[in-house]
Structures are given as C-alpha cells and as structure tokens.
CSV table of C-alpha atoms and ligand atoms in Angstrom, one decimal:
chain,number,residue,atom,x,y,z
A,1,UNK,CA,9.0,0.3,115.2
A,2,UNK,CA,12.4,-1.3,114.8
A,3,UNK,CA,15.4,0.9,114.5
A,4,UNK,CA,16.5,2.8,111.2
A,5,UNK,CA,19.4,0.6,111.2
A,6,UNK,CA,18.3,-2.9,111.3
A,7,UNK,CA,16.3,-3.9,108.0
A,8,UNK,CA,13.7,-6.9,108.3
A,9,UNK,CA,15.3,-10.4,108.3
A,10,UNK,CA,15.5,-11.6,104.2
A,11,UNK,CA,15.8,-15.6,104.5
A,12,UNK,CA,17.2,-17.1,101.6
A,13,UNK,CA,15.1,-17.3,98.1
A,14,UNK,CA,16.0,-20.9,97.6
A,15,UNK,CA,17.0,-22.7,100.7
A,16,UNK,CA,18.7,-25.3,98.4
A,17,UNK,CA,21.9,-24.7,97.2
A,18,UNK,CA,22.9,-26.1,93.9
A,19,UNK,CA,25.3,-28.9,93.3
A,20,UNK,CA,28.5,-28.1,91.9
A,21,UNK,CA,31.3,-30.6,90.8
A,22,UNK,CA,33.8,-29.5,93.4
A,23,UNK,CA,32.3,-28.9,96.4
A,24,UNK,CA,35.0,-27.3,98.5
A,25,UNK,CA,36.0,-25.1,95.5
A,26,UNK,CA,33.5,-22.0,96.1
A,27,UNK,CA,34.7,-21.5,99.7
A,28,UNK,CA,31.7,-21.3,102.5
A,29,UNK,CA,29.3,-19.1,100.2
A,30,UNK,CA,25.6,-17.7,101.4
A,31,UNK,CA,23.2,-16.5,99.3
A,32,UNK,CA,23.9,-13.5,99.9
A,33,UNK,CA,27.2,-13.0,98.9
A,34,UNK,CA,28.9,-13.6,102.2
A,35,UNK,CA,31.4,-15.5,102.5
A,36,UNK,CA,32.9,-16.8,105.9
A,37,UNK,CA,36.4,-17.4,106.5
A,38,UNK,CA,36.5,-16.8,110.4
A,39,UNK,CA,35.3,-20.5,112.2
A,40,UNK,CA,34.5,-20.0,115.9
A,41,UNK,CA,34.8,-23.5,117.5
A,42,UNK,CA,33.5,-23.8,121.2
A,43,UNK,CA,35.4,-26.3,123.3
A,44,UNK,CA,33.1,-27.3,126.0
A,45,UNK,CA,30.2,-25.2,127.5
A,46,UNK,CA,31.5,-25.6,131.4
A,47,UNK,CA,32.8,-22.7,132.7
A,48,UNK,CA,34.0,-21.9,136.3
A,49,UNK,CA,32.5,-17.8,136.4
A,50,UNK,CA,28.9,-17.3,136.7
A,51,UNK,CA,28.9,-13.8,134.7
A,52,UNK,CA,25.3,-12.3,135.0
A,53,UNK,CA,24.9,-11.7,131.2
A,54,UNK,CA,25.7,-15.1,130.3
A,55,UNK,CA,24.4,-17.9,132.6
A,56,UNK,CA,22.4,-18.2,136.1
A,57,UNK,CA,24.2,-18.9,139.3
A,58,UNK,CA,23.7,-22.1,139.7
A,59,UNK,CA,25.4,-23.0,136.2
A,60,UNK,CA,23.7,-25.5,133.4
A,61,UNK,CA,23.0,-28.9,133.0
A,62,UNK,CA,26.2,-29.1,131.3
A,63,UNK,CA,27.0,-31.7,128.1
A,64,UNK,CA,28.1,-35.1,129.1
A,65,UNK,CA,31.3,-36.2,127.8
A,66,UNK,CA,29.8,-38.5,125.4
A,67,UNK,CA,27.9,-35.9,123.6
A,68,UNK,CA,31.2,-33.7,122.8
A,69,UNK,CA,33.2,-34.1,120.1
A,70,UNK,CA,36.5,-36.1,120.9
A,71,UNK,CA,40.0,-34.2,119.8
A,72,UNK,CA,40.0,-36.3,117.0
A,73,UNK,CA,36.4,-35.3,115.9
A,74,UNK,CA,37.2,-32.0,116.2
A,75,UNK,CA,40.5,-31.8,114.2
A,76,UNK,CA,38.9,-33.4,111.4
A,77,UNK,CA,36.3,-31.3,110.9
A,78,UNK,CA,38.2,-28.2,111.5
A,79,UNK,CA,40.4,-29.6,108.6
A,80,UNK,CA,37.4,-29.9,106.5
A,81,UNK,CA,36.6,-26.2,107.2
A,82,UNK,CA,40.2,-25.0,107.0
A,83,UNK,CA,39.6,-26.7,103.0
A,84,UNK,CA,36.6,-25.0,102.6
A,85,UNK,CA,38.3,-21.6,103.0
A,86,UNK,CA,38.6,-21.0,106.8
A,87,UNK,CA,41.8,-18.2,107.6
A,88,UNK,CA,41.3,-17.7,111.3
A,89,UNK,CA,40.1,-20.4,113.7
A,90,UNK,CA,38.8,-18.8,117.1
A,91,UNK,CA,39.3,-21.0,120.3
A,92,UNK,CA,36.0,-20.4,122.8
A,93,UNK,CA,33.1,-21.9,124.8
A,94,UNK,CA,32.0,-22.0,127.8
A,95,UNK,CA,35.3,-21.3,128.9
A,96,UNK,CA,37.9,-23.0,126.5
A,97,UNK,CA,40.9,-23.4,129.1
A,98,UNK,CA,38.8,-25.7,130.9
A,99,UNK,CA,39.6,-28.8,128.3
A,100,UNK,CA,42.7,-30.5,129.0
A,101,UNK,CA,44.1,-31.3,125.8
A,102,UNK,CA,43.8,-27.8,124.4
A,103,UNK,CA,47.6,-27.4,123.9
A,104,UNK,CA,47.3,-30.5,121.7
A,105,UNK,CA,44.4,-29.4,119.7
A,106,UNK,CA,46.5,-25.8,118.9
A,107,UNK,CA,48.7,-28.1,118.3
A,108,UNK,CA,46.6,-29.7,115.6
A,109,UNK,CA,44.9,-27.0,114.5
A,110,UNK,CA,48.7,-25.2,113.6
A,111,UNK,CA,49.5,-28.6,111.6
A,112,UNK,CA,46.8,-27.9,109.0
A,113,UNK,CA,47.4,-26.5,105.7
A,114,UNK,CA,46.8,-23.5,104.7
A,115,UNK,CA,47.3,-23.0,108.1
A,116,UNK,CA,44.7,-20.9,109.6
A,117,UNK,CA,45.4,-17.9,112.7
A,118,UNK,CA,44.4,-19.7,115.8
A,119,UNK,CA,42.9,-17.2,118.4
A,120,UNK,CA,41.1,-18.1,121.4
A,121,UNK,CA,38.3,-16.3,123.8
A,122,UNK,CA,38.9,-16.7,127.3
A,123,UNK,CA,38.1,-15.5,130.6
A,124,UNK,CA,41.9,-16.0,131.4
A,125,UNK,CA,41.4,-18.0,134.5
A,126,UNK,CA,44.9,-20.7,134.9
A,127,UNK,CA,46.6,-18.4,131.8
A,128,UNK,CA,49.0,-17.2,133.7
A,129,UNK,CA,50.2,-21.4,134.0
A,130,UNK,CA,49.3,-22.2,130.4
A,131,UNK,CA,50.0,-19.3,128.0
A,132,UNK,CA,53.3,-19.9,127.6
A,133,UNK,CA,53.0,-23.6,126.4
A,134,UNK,CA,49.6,-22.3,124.5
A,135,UNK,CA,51.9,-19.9,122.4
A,136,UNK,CA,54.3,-22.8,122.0
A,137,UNK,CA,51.9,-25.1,120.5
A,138,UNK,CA,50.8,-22.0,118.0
A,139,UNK,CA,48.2,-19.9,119.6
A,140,UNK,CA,48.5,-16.8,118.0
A,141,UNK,CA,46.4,-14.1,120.3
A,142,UNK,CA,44.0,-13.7,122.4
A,143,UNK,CA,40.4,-11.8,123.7
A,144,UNK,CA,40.5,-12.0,127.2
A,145,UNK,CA,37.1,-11.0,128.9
A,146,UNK,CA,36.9,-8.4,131.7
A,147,UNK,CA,34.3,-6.4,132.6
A,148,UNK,CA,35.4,-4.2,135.4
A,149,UNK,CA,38.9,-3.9,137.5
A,150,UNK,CA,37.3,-3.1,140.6
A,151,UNK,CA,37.2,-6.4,142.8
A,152,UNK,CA,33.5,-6.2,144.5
A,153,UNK,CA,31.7,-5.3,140.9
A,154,UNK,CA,33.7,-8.4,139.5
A,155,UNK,CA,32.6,-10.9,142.4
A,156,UNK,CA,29.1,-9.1,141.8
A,157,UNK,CA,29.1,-9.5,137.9
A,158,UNK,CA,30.8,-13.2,137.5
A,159,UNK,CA,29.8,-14.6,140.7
A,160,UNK,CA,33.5,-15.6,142.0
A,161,UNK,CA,36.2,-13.6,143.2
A,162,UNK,CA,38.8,-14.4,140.0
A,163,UNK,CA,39.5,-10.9,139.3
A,164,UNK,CA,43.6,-11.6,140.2
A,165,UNK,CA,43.4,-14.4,137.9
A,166,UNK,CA,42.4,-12.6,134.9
A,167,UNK,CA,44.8,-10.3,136.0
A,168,UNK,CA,47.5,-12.7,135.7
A,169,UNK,CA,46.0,-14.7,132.7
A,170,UNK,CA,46.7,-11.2,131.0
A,171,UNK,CA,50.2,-10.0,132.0
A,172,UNK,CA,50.8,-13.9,131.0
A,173,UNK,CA,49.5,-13.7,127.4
A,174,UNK,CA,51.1,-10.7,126.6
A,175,UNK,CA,54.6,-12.1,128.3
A,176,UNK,CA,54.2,-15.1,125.8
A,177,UNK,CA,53.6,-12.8,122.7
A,178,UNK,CA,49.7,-13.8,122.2
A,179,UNK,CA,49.3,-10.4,121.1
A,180,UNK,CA,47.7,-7.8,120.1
A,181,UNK,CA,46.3,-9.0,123.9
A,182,UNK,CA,42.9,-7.5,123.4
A,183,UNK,CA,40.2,-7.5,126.3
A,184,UNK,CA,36.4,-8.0,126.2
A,185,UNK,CA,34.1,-6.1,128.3
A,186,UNK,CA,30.4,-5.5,128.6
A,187,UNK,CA,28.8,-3.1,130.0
A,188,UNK,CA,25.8,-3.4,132.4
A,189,UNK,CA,23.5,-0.6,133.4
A,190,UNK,CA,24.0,0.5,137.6
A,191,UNK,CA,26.5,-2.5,137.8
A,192,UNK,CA,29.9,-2.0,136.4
A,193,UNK,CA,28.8,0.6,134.0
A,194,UNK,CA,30.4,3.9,135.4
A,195,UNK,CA,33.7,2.3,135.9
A,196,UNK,CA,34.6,1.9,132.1
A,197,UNK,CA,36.7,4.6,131.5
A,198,UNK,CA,38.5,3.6,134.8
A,199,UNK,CA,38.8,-0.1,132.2
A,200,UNK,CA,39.7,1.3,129.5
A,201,UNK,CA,42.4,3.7,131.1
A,202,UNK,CA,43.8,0.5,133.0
A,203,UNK,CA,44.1,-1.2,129.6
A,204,UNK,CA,45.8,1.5,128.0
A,205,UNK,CA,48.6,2.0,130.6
A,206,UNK,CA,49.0,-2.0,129.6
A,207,UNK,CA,49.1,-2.4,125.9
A,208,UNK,CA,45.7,-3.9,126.0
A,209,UNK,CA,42.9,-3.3,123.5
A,210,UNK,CA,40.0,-2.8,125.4
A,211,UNK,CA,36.5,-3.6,122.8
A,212,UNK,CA,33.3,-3.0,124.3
A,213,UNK,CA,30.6,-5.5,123.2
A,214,UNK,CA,26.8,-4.4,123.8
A,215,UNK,CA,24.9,-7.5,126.1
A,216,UNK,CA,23.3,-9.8,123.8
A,217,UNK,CA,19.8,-11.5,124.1
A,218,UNK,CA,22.1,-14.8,124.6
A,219,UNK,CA,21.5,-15.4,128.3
A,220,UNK,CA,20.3,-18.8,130.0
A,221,UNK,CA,18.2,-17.0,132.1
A,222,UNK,CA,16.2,-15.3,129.0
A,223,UNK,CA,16.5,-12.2,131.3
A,224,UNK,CA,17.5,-9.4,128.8
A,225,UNK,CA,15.8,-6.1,128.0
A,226,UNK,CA,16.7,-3.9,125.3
A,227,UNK,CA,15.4,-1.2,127.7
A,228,UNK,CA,17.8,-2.2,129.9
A,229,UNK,CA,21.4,-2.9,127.8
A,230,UNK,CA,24.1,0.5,127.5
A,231,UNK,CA,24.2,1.1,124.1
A,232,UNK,CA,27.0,1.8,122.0
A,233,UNK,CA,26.5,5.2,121.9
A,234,UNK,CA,25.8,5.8,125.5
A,235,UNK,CA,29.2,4.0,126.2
A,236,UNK,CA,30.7,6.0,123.9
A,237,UNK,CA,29.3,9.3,125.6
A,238,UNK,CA,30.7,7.6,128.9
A,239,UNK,CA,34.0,7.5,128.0
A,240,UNK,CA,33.7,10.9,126.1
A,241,UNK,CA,33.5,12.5,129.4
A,242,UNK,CA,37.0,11.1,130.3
A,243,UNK,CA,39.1,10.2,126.7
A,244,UNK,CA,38.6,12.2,123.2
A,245,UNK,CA,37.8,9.7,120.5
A,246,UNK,CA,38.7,9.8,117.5
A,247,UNK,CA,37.4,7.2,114.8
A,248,UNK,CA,40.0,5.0,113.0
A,249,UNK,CA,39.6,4.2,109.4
A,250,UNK,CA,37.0,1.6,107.9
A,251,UNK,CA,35.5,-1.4,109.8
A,252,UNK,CA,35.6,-3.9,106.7
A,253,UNK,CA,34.3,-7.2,108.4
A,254,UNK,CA,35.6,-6.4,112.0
A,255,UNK,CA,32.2,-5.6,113.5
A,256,UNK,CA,33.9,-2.9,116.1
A,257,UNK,CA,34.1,0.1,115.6
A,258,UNK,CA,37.9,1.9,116.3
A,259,UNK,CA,38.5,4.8,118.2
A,260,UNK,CA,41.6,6.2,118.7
A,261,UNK,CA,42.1,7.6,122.0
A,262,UNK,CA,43.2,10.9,123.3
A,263,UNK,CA,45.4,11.1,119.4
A,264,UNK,CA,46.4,7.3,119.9
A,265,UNK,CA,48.4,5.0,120.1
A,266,UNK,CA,46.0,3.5,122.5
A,267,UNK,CA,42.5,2.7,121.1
A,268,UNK,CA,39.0,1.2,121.7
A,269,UNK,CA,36.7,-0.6,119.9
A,270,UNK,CA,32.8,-0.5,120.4
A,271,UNK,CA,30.7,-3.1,118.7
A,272,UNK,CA,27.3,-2.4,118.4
A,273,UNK,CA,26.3,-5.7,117.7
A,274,UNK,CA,22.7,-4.8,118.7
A,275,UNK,CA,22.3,-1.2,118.1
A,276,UNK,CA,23.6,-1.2,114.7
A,277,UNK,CA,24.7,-5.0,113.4
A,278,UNK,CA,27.0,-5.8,111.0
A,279,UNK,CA,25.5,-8.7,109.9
A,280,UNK,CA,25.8,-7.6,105.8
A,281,UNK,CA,29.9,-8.2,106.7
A,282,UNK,CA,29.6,-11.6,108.6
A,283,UNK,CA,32.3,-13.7,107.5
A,284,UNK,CA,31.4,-16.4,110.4
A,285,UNK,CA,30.7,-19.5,111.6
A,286,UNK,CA,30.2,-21.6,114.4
A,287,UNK,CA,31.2,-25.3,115.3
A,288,UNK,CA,29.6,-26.3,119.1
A,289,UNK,CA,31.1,-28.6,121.5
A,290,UNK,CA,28.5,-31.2,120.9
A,291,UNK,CA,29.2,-30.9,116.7
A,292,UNK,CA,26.6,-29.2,115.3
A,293,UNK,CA,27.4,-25.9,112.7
A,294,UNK,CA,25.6,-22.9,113.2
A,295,UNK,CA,25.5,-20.3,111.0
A,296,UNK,CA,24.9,-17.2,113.3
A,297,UNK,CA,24.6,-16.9,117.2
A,298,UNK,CA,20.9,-16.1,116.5
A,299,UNK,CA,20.2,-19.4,113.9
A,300,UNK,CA,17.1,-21.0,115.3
A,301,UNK,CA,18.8,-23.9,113.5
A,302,UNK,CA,21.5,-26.3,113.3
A,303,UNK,CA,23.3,-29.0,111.4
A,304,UNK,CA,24.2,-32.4,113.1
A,305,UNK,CA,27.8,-33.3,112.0
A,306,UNK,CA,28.8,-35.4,114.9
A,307,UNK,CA,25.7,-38.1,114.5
A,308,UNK,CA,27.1,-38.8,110.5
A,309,UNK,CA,30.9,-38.6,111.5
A,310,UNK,CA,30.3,-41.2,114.1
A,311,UNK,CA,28.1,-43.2,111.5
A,312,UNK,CA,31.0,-43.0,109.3
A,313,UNK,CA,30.3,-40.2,106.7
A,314,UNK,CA,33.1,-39.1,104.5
A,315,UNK,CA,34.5,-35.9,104.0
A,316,UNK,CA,32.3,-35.3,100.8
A,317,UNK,CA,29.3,-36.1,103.6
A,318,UNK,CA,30.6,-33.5,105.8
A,319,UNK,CA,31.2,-30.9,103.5
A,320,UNK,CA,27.7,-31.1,101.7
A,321,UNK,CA,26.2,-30.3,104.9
A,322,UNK,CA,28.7,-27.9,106.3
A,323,UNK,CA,27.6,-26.0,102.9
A,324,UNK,CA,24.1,-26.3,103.4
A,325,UNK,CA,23.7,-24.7,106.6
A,326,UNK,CA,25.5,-21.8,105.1
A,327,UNK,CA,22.9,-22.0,102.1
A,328,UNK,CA,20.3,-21.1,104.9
A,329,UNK,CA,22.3,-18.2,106.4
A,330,UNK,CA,19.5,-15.1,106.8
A,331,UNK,CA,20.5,-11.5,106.3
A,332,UNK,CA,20.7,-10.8,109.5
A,333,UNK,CA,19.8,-11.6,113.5
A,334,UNK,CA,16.7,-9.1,113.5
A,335,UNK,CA,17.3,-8.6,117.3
A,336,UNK,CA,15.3,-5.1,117.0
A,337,UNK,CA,12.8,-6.6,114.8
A,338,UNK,CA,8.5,-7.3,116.3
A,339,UNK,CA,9.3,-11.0,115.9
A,340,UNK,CA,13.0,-12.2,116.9
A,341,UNK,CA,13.1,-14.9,119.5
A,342,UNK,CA,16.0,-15.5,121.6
A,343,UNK,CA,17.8,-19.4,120.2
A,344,UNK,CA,17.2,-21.9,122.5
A,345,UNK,CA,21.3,-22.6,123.0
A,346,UNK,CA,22.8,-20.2,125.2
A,347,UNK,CA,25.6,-18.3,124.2
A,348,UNK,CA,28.2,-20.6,126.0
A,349,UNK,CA,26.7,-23.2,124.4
A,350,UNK,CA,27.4,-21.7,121.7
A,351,UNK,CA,30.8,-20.5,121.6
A,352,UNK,CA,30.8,-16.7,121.6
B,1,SAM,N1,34.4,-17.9,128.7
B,1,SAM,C1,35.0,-17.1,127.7
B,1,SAM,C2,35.0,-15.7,127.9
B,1,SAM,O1,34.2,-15.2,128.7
B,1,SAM,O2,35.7,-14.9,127.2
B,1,SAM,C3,34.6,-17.5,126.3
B,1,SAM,C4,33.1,-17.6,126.0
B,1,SAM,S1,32.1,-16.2,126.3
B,1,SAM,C5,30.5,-16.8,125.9
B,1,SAM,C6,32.6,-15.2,124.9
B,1,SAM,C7,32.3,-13.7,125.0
B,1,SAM,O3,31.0,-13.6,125.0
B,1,SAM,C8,32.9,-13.0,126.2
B,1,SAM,O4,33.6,-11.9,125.9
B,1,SAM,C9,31.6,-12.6,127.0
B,1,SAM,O5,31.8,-11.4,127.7
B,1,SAM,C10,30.6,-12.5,125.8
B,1,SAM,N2,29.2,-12.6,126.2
B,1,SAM,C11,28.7,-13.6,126.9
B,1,SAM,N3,27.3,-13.4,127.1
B,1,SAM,C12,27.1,-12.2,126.4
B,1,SAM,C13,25.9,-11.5,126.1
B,1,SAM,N4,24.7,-11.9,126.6
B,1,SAM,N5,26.0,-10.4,125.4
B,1,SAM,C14,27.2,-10.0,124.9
B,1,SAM,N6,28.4,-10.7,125.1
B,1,SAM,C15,28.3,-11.8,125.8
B,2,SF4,FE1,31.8,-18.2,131.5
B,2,SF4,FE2,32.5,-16.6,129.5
B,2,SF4,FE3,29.9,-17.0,130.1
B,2,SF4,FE4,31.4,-15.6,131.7
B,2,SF4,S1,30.9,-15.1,129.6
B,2,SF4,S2,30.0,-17.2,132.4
B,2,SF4,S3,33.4,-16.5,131.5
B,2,SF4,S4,31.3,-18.5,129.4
C-alpha cells in the first residue's frame, strides 16, 4: 500500500504538445495545468563535502569540462527560459561556488529582461570571501545547507571538517544582505537527528530560517530506505519537545510547510517532499551542468539542449524542445508508489 497521500503517477494523455504560432507566448505549460516559473540551473556537479545522503566518499566520476556548458551556453539558454516565463533563477549543483566565473554569470543572469530573482544553493564553503562580490553582481539570497552545528556529527555526516566554514559562509551572506539567509538541513536517523532543535535554536538566535528537507531517494550510492528516513512528522514531534509550533498561513507553491515558533518571529519550515509531495504545485524546472532540461528530480528522462546549441540550433530550436519536455511532465514523483525507481543522475548531478 502506498500512502493516503500520494495518488498513482498520471503521465500525460498526449505526450505531444500542440503547435502554437508563438511558442514562447503560453509560458512553460504541462498538461496538467502547471506552470513553472522557478528554473533551477546546476553549475557543475564537483563538490568538496562528501555529505552521506548525497554521494559516496570517494566522490564521482565527475563531468569533464568539455561536456559542461560554457558561461556563454548557459546564459543563452537561461535567457531563453527567462522569455518563456521564468521569475526566479536558483544557483546550485554539486556545489555552485566551485565555478570560477560565477560572479560573472549573476552578473549575466541580472542583465536579462524581465529580470528574474537569482538565488543560489550552497554549502557555503569560500562564502565568507565571495558573498560580498556575489551580492554585488545581483545575487539576491541564499539556502545555505547545514545539517548539524555540532563539529564531530558534521565531520561524520559530510565527510570533512568544514563546519567553521559554513559558519562563516553564513554570517557572510547575511552581512552582504543575501537575505532572508535561509538554511537547509536534513535529518538522518541515530546521526544528527537528536540535535535539531539544538539547529534550529542556533538559527533562530541568528536570523536564519532553518527548513528541514526529508532525505530523498537521490543518492549515488542508491542506499536509501524509506524505513529508514525521519519523517516530517516525526521531526516535527522532535522539535515539539523543545519549541511550540504554530502553522503559518497557506503553502501556495512553496513546498514547506511554515511554523511559527514559540509565537514567532522566528519560524521553520518542514518539507515533506516524500511523506506528503507537493508535486500538484510544482512550478519547476531543472537545467544540468552538462545542458540537458529535466522536468522533475525524479524524470527518468531528459532533453539534450547542449548537442543542438553546439550544432547551431536557433532559439526557435531551443524553445520547441524546452517545451516538450515540459509537455511530458507526470503528476507526480510516485516515491511511495510499488513501482518508482530511483533516476539514474544523482542529485548533484542534478542540481538540487
Ligand atoms: N552543494 C549545495 C548544497 O549542499 O546546498 C547545493 C547542491 S545540494 C544537492 C542541494 C540540496 O539538496 C542541499 O540542501 C542538500 O542538503 C539537499 N540534498 C542532497 N541530497 C539529498 C537527499 N538525498 N535528500 C534530500 N535532500 C538532499
Ligand atoms: Fe556536496 Fe551539496 Fe551533495 Fe553535500 S549535498 S555532497 S554539499 S552537493
């Protein structure tokens, strides 16, 4: 039995969508009445942490420069997105502070009109050097991840011994106005799991919005159980026995769900992306670092944009398939569901 909560995956009636004169003019349409306005572009998928949830210690066979897109690439068909209706433009990877022109492509991105929010997801390692400039070039705010504030679980959880770093990287981001600063966490069961109201009472004495996200089947290793991942509602219980929550107002399309704590001003978010999805609200999409659009974490497909840019396809081209792989969005991930499989990318290949 799947849970109450998830219905079985719908996959689109007709997976071809029908030709219309304009082609940017309908925005980035699925057939099921979503529409996405919030690009996630991953930047490379090298990182320098090892985090437990997300890849195996020993790191991936990482993409070779040639396979990436250039800056160039990438500014053009972030343009082509920002036409097809694209507000917000989230910054990721892998771990997006690791590409050296990524002052110039905020840079870029800021340039384009309607000019979109730029955001970025980091782990907030060399922030503290960069945000400043970042916010200069027209980096609007930030998600910085953090799982625990206790040094030996960090070292255990992301392999390395960064947790000053990320420290830094956050007093940085909220000294160069990248805010609201909000922070990132997971939760994992016997390893940083009865420390997070100990997080989120260090983020609240800083300003910081601490969001809890529940551990995805996204990992290289292939290694998780639902068995296994804190749910939402046991994390909520877990800082219950600390903090009163209260729940703030509608979630819309932002897939947490708000708590104010202790009668505010502080809150929380918890985003039960497995226990109870908000897929039916998606407004996203994704760009990888090699140039292929994906139209959900969980797609089992892909389109190629990099192989027809370099081959010289026009922006018409571009846009036809940009379109098309959001013709072929499905309802839903159907993580709960008898017959989901894990994607072959991994989520910092994918840009999370
Ligand atoms: N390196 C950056 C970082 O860690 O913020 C950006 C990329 S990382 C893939 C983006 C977000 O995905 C982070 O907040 C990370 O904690 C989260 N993440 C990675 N693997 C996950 C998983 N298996 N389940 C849930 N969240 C995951
Ligand atoms: Fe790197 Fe982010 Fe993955 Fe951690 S979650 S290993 S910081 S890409």
């Amino acid at each position: 039995m799947h849970p109450a909560s998830e219905s079985p995956v719908q996959e689109p009636a007709d997976r071809d969508e029908p030709a219309v004169a304009d082609e940017t003019r309908r925005g980035l349409q699925d057939t099921f009445g979503r529409v996405a306005k919030d690009l996630r572009v991953s930047l490379t998928d090298h990182c320098n942490l090892r985090c437990t949830y997300c890849m195996p210690a020993e790191g991936l066979p990482w993409m070779a420069k040639p396979q990436m897109l250039t800056d160039e690439e990438l500014l053009r068909l972030v343009g082509i997105f920002v036409d097809l209706g694209i507000e917000q433009v989230r910054l990721t990877g892998g771990e997006p502070l690791l590409r050296r022109s990524l002052p110039d492509l905020v840079a870029g991105i800021a340039q384009l009109r309607p000019r979109p929010r730029i955001a970025m997801t980091s782990n907030g390692i060399g922030l503290a050097r960069s945000a400043q400039a970042l916010a200069e070039a027209g980096l609007d705010r930030v998600n910085i991840s953090l799982d625990t504030i206790e040094r030996e679980t960090f070292k255990t959880l992301s392999r390395r011994d960064r947790l000053d770093d990320v420290i830094a990287g956050l007093a940085a981001a909220a000294e160069a106005g990248l805010t609201p600063v909000k922070v990132n966490a997971v939760a994992m069961r016997d390893v940083n799991d009865s420390g997070v109201a100990d997080l989120l009472g260090w983020c609240l004495e800083r300003g910081y919005e601490l969001r809890f996200i529940e551990q995805m089947p996204l990992d290289a290793q292939h290694q998780w159980q639902r068995g296994a991942m804190v749910s939402a509602t046991e994390l909520k219980e877990k800082l219950e026995e600390r903090f009163t929550l209260t729940p703030v107002g509608q979630r819309g399309s932002a897939p947490a769900e708000r708590f104010l704590v202790d009668g505010g001003p502080g809150t929380v978010g918890i985003i039960a992306s497995v226990s109870a999805p908000f897929c039916g609200a998606c407004d996203r999409v994704r760009l990888t670092a090699d140039g292929m659009v994906r139209n959900c974490l969980f797609s089992r497909g892909e389109v190629d944009l990099r192989g027809p840019l370099r081959e010289g396809a026009d922006d018409k081209d571009l846009v036809r398939l940009i379109r098309g792989e959001m013709w072929r969005k499905a309802s839903g991930h159907g993580i709960g569901l008898p017959d989901f499989t894990q994607p072959a990318r991994p989520m910092s290949a994918i840009g999370g």
